[in-house]
């Protein structure tokens, strides 16, 4: 299917969507006339209003889609001075594929490259063209590999793949926005959802063919080796970027910190873990193609590339970073453009890691300290509280809550692991040790001299009544005061929790609530409003207000304060939660309840099972 046929198919199917709407409108009018004839206008109105609302959603979706502007993604604009070689390479590639060069190049924080055009009249009239280049690509690829990626993106324009792309884009947008506005219980929505699936099947199949056509440009302008190796590098590079953000950045970000050189840190990780990333590339599993994919599997694309005659292009194995005048400075400028630090403390990487890991260890230690406070009926628990439980021979009874199916004796022995964490926390709180950054592995606990601090042996001594005082003596010899390690957060809050589901129109102790299921507890939204607007209300709530702010507005029930759960019924859900202080909370799903996501109830039940187990 050529680009012209794809555009024609998109237009025809988009028109068909509205033809379906008109046919349904005619059917609704005919049904209304018949109902009035056989009953009365009141009955007809009650039955037809939901159907008319659904058809009205079609007009709203179309209006919003047509008015949607293709705004540029945020990024750092690179001029000739900042990226002379990149601009030269892009212009050379544009000439080679037979399309005009972009008007602007933007550096973006993504493992991707793309070309967009701010076209008008549904894409019929061209506009300002922007090339987006992901900073991780410049940090990880060779020059010839990056040329391959950029040739592919520009190749979409040479093949006129984007002709009437605005129509296809707005078609998806209009159909998607229409479906969102129609309740899953509305019979009119069933027809529209079926048509939407057909539209996506046709459009995605054409998109896969266009990707294969654009791959030809990659081979012709960069060579087989550069094109295929770049394609194989992108998935492990995306995995490395996700790992970097999850393991190195997000813990500190959640603790109110920010690194001073976000992209420079990723460059350090790439250098330290080069062999690991290469292993991911070589051992990548084969992908299975789905009819819903917009891109063919990499294996199919590489096989197709072998049949394309390569151009006479010499390899260029220089790092792609040379295409910028100063990639380190560009990374810091990009961070200033795309990262909103807010009130976070900005630190160099060494200080950022030390503070971030210390905050994470304190958070885990606080979980144990709060449990010890509940067990020992102490208002300000800490390491000394836990050590007193060991001396009194009560560690097993306390520790069994942390180890399912363990006897008290086994739980006391296995508590050496959590005890080591508590001792590490005490060492940092005493100022005798700190967490040292490592790009090749997890952070290490080290002393002032930089030598590792291993407190595992002392932790083993600290879990036995016979040797706990010896453990305390060894700690004090190293300058660690157990009394200085106390709880910091006396009660869990939902401010740094993640959303895992939501249920609207629930009853909590007999009062109507919306329920947000977080990874650390339940957020209870009282007196939410009309039952028929439940799902829409939940989406508006979580989409418009940050979770940290929601957690300050509404009551929060941490899971760790729940001692047991009795599930009387799974569908509709009814459960009684017993808290450690003896109070009970009854959570009941109504027949009018609606889910934020289809797995919301399952996720809540999974939480209840973990508490029970």
Coordinates of C-alpha atoms in Angstrom, one line a residue, residues 134-348:
X134 CA 17.3 12.4 21.8
X135 CA 20.3 13.2 24.0
X136 CA 20.8 9.5 24.9
X137 CA 21.3 8.8 21.1
X138 CA 24.1 11.3 20.9
X139 CA 25.7 9.8 24.0
X140 CA 25.4 6.1 23.0
X141 CA 25.6 5.8 19.2
X142 CA 28.4 6.2 16.6
X143 CA 28.1 8.9 14.0
X144 CA 27.2 6.4 11.2
X145 CA 24.5 4.8 13.5
X146 CA 23.0 8.2 14.2
X147 CA 23.0 9.0 10.5
X148 CA 21.0 5.8 10.0
X149 CA 18.4 6.8 12.5
X150 CA 18.1 10.3 11.1
X151 CA 17.9 9.0 7.5
X152 CA 15.0 6.8 8.5
X153 CA 13.1 9.7 10.0
X154 CA 13.7 12.0 7.0
X155 CA 12.9 9.1 4.8
X156 CA 9.3 9.2 5.9
X157 CA 9.1 12.6 4.3
X158 CA 10.9 11.6 1.1
X159 CA 8.3 8.8 0.6
X160 CA 5.5 11.2 1.2
X161 CA 4.5 9.0 4.1
X162 CA 3.3 12.1 6.0
X163 CA 1.0 13.4 3.2
X164 CA -2.3 13.8 4.9
X165 CA -0.7 12.5 8.1
X166 CA -2.6 15.2 9.9
X167 CA -5.8 13.6 8.7
X168 CA -4.7 10.2 10.1
X169 CA -3.6 11.8 13.4
X170 CA -6.8 13.7 13.8
X171 CA -8.8 10.7 12.9
X172 CA -7.2 8.7 15.8
X173 CA -7.7 11.7 18.1
X174 CA -11.4 12.2 17.2
X175 CA -12.2 8.6 17.5
X176 CA -10.3 8.3 20.8
X177 CA -11.9 11.3 22.3
X178 CA -15.4 10.1 21.2
X179 CA -14.9 6.7 22.9
X180 CA -13.7 8.3 26.1
X181 CA -16.9 10.2 26.4
X182 CA -19.2 7.3 26.0
X183 CA -20.0 5.0 28.9
X184 CA -19.0 1.4 28.5
X185 CA -22.7 0.5 29.3
X186 CA -24.1 2.6 26.4
X187 CA -25.0 0.4 23.5
X188 CA -24.1 3.1 21.0
X189 CA -20.6 2.9 22.3
X190 CA -20.3 -0.7 21.4
X191 CA -20.6 0.1 17.7
X192 CA -18.1 2.9 17.9
X193 CA -15.6 0.8 19.8
X194 CA -15.8 -1.9 17.2
X195 CA -15.2 0.6 14.4
X196 CA -12.3 2.2 16.3
X197 CA -10.6 -1.2 16.4
X198 CA -11.1 -1.6 12.6
X199 CA -9.7 1.9 12.0
X200 CA -6.5 1.1 14.1
X201 CA -6.0 -2.3 12.3
X202 CA -6.0 -0.7 8.9
X203 CA -3.9 2.3 9.9
X204 CA -1.3 0.3 11.8
X205 CA -0.8 -2.2 9.0
X206 CA -0.1 0.7 6.6
X207 CA 2.3 2.2 9.2
X208 CA 4.3 -1.0 9.4
X209 CA 4.8 -0.9 5.6
X210 CA 6.0 2.7 5.8
X211 CA 8.6 1.8 8.5
X212 CA 10.1 -0.8 6.2
X213 CA 10.2 1.7 3.3
X214 CA 11.9 4.3 5.5
X215 CA 14.5 1.6 6.6
X216 CA 15.7 1.6 3.0
X217 CA 17.0 5.1 3.5
X218 CA 18.9 4.0 6.5
X219 CA 20.8 1.3 4.6
X220 CA 21.4 3.5 1.5
X221 CA 22.8 6.4 3.5
X222 CA 24.6 4.6 6.4
X223 CA 25.3 1.1 5.2
X224 CA 24.1 -2.3 6.4
X225 CA 26.2 -2.6 9.5
X226 CA 25.4 0.9 10.8
X227 CA 21.7 0.5 10.0
X228 CA 21.3 -2.9 11.6
X229 CA 23.5 -2.3 14.6
X230 CA 21.7 1.0 15.3
X231 CA 18.3 -0.8 15.2
X232 CA 19.6 -3.5 17.6
X233 CA 21.0 -0.9 20.0
X234 CA 17.9 1.2 20.5
X235 CA 15.9 -1.3 22.7
X236 CA 18.8 -2.0 25.2
X237 CA 19.6 1.8 25.2
X238 CA 16.0 2.5 26.1
X239 CA 16.2 -0.2 28.9
X240 CA 19.4 1.5 30.1
X241 CA 17.8 4.9 30.2
X242 CA 14.8 3.5 32.1
X243 CA 17.1 1.7 34.6
X244 CA 19.1 4.9 35.1
X245 CA 16.0 7.0 35.8
X246 CA 14.5 4.3 38.1
X247 CA 17.6 3.3 40.1
X248 CA 19.7 6.5 40.1
X249 CA 17.4 9.5 39.7
X250 CA 13.9 8.7 41.0
X251 CA 14.9 7.7 44.6
X252 CA 16.6 11.1 45.2
X253 CA 13.8 13.0 43.3
X254 CA 11.2 11.4 45.6
X255 CA 13.3 12.6 48.6
X256 CA 13.3 16.2 47.4
X257 CA 16.6 16.2 45.7
X258 CA 17.9 16.6 42.1
X259 CA 21.2 15.9 40.4
X260 CA 23.1 18.9 39.0
X261 CA 24.0 17.0 35.7
X262 CA 21.2 14.6 34.8
X263 CA 22.5 13.7 31.3
X264 CA 26.1 13.7 32.3
X265 CA 25.2 11.0 34.8
X266 CA 23.7 8.9 32.1
X267 CA 26.9 9.2 30.1
X268 CA 28.9 7.9 33.1
X269 CA 26.5 4.9 33.4
X270 CA 26.9 4.1 29.7
X271 CA 30.6 4.0 30.1
X272 CA 30.6 1.9 33.3
X273 CA 28.1 -0.6 32.0
X274 CA 29.2 -0.9 28.4
X275 CA 29.6 -4.7 28.5
X276 CA 26.1 -5.2 30.2
X277 CA 24.4 -3.1 27.5
X278 CA 26.3 -5.0 24.8
X279 CA 25.1 -8.2 26.3
X280 CA 21.5 -7.0 26.2
X281 CA 21.9 -6.2 22.5
X282 CA 23.4 -9.6 21.6
X283 CA 20.9 -11.6 23.6
X284 CA 17.8 -9.7 22.8
X285 CA 14.8 -12.1 22.5
X286 CA 12.9 -12.4 19.2
X287 CA 9.8 -10.2 19.1
X288 CA 6.4 -11.5 18.0
X289 CA 4.4 -9.3 15.6
X290 CA 1.0 -8.1 16.6
X291 CA -1.6 -6.7 14.3
X292 CA -1.8 -3.7 16.7
X293 CA 1.9 -2.8 16.3
X294 CA 2.8 0.4 14.4
X295 CA 6.3 -0.9 13.8
X296 CA 7.4 -4.4 12.5
X297 CA 9.6 -6.5 14.9
X298 CA 13.3 -5.7 14.7
X299 CA 14.1 -9.1 13.3
X300 CA 11.7 -8.6 10.3
X301 CA 13.2 -5.1 9.7
X302 CA 16.8 -6.4 9.7
X303 CA 15.9 -9.2 7.4
X304 CA 14.3 -6.7 5.0
X305 CA 17.4 -4.5 5.2
X306 CA 19.6 -7.3 3.9
X307 CA 17.8 -7.2 0.6
X308 CA 18.5 -3.4 0.2
X309 CA 21.6 -2.6 -1.8
X310 CA 23.9 -0.4 0.5
X311 CA 25.2 2.9 -0.8
X312 CA 28.9 3.6 -1.1
X313 CA 29.2 5.1 2.4
X314 CA 32.4 4.8 4.5
X315 CA 31.8 3.9 8.1
X316 CA 32.2 6.7 10.7
X317 CA 32.9 5.1 14.1
X318 CA 33.4 8.4 15.9
X319 CA 31.0 8.9 18.9
X320 CA 28.0 10.8 17.8
X321 CA 28.7 13.3 20.6
X322 CA 31.2 15.0 18.3
X323 CA 28.3 16.3 16.2
X324 CA 27.8 18.9 19.0
X325 CA 30.3 21.5 19.9
X326 CA 30.1 20.7 23.6
X327 CA 27.8 17.9 24.5
X328 CA 28.3 18.3 28.3
X329 CA 27.3 21.9 28.2
X330 CA 24.3 21.0 25.9
X331 CA 23.2 18.4 28.5
X332 CA 23.2 21.0 31.3
X333 CA 21.3 23.5 29.2
X334 CA 18.8 20.8 28.2
X335 CA 18.2 20.0 31.9
X336 CA 17.5 23.6 32.5
X337 CA 14.9 23.6 29.8
X338 CA 13.0 20.3 30.4
X339 CA 13.4 19.7 34.1
X340 CA 11.5 21.7 36.7
X341 CA 13.4 21.2 39.9
X342 CA 10.9 23.1 42.0
X343 CA 12.0 23.4 45.6
X344 CA 14.3 20.4 45.3
X345 CA 17.9 20.7 46.5
X346 CA 20.3 20.4 43.6
X347 CA 23.4 18.5 44.4
X348 CA 26.5 17.1 42.6

